Amino acid sequence: MRNSFDLLNDIFNWCVADEEMMRMLGVMDNTNTDVLKDKLRLECQADEAVTAAAVPFIAFYFTRAEKLEHNWLVNKGELYVDFYADALLNAGLLAKRFRQVLGEHDEILLSEEGQQSIGADGVYKYRLIYNPLIDGK
């Protein structure tokens, strides 16, 4: 069982290795760490900090994790994956590709999904929420 930081790093690496995901995010050189940090963000994004010029990008992060009732060595995490794009269709296509990439590498099941409101003009946000089991030690 892995910890939450390892899972975030794995997801980042899986996305970088996926040519289709990189194309959808507009990344031409997947070795350029400055571009990758803008397109694959490992923290929650404040709505007021998001601009139409910055999209598309994906933000993924844990909001919390809690102990399982019958197994104190395991936490049930809340992994949020937010897709920001110039159109809801494009955010949805990114979400679909992300689900395919994640499914190729892990068996984390999706628990919730849906459109999220955001105050930035010309930006659409779609969210996936997963509940992976993570190391609780």
Coordinates of C-alpha atoms in Angstrom, one line a residue:
M1 CA 0.0 0.0 0.0
R2 CA 1.4 3.4 -0.9
N3 CA 1.1 6.8 0.7
S4 CA -0.7 9.8 -0.8
F5 CA 2.5 11.6 -2.0
D6 CA 3.6 8.5 -3.9
L7 CA 0.3 8.2 -5.6
L8 CA 0.3 11.8 -6.6
N9 CA 3.8 11.4 -8.1
D10 CA 2.7 8.2 -9.9
I11 CA -0.3 10.0 -11.4
F12 CA 1.9 12.8 -12.5
N13 CA 4.4 10.4 -14.2
W14 CA 1.6 8.4 -15.9
C15 CA 0.1 11.6 -17.3
V16 CA 3.5 12.8 -18.6
A17 CA 4.2 9.4 -20.2
D18 CA 0.8 9.5 -22.1
E19 CA 1.3 11.2 -25.5
E20 CA -2.5 11.8 -26.0
M21 CA -2.7 13.5 -22.6
M22 CA 0.3 15.7 -23.4
R23 CA -1.2 16.6 -26.7
M24 CA -4.5 17.6 -25.1
L25 CA -2.8 19.8 -22.6
G26 CA -0.7 21.5 -25.4
V27 CA 2.6 20.1 -24.1
M28 CA 5.1 19.8 -27.0
D29 CA 8.1 18.8 -24.8
N30 CA 7.3 16.5 -21.9
T31 CA 10.8 17.1 -20.5
N32 CA 10.2 20.8 -19.9
T33 CA 9.5 20.8 -16.1
D34 CA 8.3 24.5 -16.1
V35 CA 5.6 23.6 -18.6
L36 CA 4.7 20.4 -16.9
K37 CA 4.3 22.2 -13.5
D38 CA 1.8 24.6 -15.2
K39 CA -0.2 21.8 -16.9
L40 CA -0.2 19.1 -14.1
R41 CA -0.6 20.9 -10.8
L42 CA -0.3 19.0 -7.5
E43 CA -2.5 21.3 -5.4
C44 CA -5.9 22.9 -5.2
Q45 CA -6.3 26.0 -7.3
A46 CA -8.0 29.1 -5.9
D47 CA -10.7 30.2 -8.4
E48 CA -9.4 33.8 -8.4
A49 CA -5.9 32.6 -9.5
V50 CA -7.2 30.8 -12.6
T51 CA -7.2 32.6 -15.9
A52 CA -8.3 31.7 -19.4
A53 CA -4.8 32.2 -20.6
A54 CA -3.6 29.3 -18.4
V55 CA -6.0 26.6 -19.6
P56 CA -6.0 23.7 -20.2
F57 CA -4.5 22.2 -17.1
I58 CA -5.2 19.5 -14.5
A59 CA -5.0 19.9 -10.7
F60 CA -4.9 16.8 -8.5
Y61 CA -4.6 16.7 -4.8
F62 CA -5.8 15.1 -1.6
T63 CA -8.3 17.1 0.5
R64 CA -8.3 14.7 3.4
A65 CA -8.0 11.0 4.4
E66 CA -9.7 9.2 7.3
K67 CA -9.1 5.9 9.0
L68 CA -11.3 3.0 8.0
E69 CA -13.6 1.9 10.7
H70 CA -12.4 -1.8 10.8
N71 CA -8.8 -1.3 9.7
W72 CA -6.8 1.4 11.4
L73 CA -3.8 0.8 9.2
V74 CA -5.6 2.0 6.1
N75 CA -6.9 5.5 5.2
K76 CA -9.6 6.2 2.7
G77 CA -8.4 9.3 0.8
E78 CA -10.3 11.9 -1.0
L79 CA -8.4 12.5 -4.3
Y80 CA -9.7 15.4 -6.2
V81 CA -8.9 15.8 -9.9
D82 CA -10.0 19.1 -11.4
F83 CA -9.9 19.7 -15.2
Y84 CA -9.7 23.3 -16.4
A85 CA -10.4 24.1 -20.1
D86 CA -11.8 26.8 -22.4
A87 CA -14.9 24.7 -23.0
L88 CA -16.9 22.2 -21.0
L89 CA -16.5 19.7 -23.9
N90 CA -12.7 20.0 -23.7
A91 CA -12.7 19.6 -19.9
G92 CA -14.8 16.5 -20.3
L93 CA -12.5 15.0 -22.9
L94 CA -9.5 15.6 -20.6
A95 CA -11.4 13.9 -17.8
K96 CA -12.2 10.9 -20.1
R97 CA -8.6 10.5 -21.1
F98 CA -7.4 10.8 -17.5
R99 CA -9.8 8.0 -16.5
Q100 CA -8.3 5.8 -19.2
V101 CA -4.8 6.6 -18.1
L102 CA -5.5 5.9 -14.4
G103 CA -7.4 2.7 -15.3
E104 CA -4.3 1.4 -17.2
H105 CA -2.2 1.7 -14.0
D106 CA -4.5 1.4 -11.0
E107 CA -7.8 0.1 -9.8
I108 CA -9.0 3.2 -8.0
L109 CA -12.7 3.5 -8.5
L110 CA -14.4 6.9 -9.2
S111 CA -16.8 7.9 -6.5
E112 CA -18.1 11.3 -7.8
E113 CA -17.9 13.5 -10.8
G114 CA -19.5 16.7 -12.2
Q115 CA -19.2 20.2 -13.4
Q116 CA -17.9 22.8 -10.9
S117 CA -18.6 26.5 -11.0
I118 CA -15.7 28.9 -11.3
G119 CA -15.6 32.7 -11.4
A120 CA -13.0 33.0 -14.2
D121 CA -14.4 34.1 -17.6
G122 CA -13.8 31.6 -20.4
V123 CA -12.8 28.8 -18.0
Y124 CA -14.7 25.6 -17.4
K125 CA -14.0 23.2 -14.6
Y126 CA -14.9 19.5 -14.3
R127 CA -14.1 17.4 -11.2
L128 CA -13.5 13.7 -10.6
I129 CA -13.3 12.5 -7.0
Y130 CA -11.7 9.2 -6.1
N131 CA -11.4 7.4 -2.8
P132 CA -8.2 5.4 -3.0
L133 CA -7.0 3.4 0.0
I134 CA -3.7 4.7 1.2
D135 CA -1.2 3.8 3.9
G136 CA -2.5 4.8 7.3
K137 CA 0.7 4.1 9.3

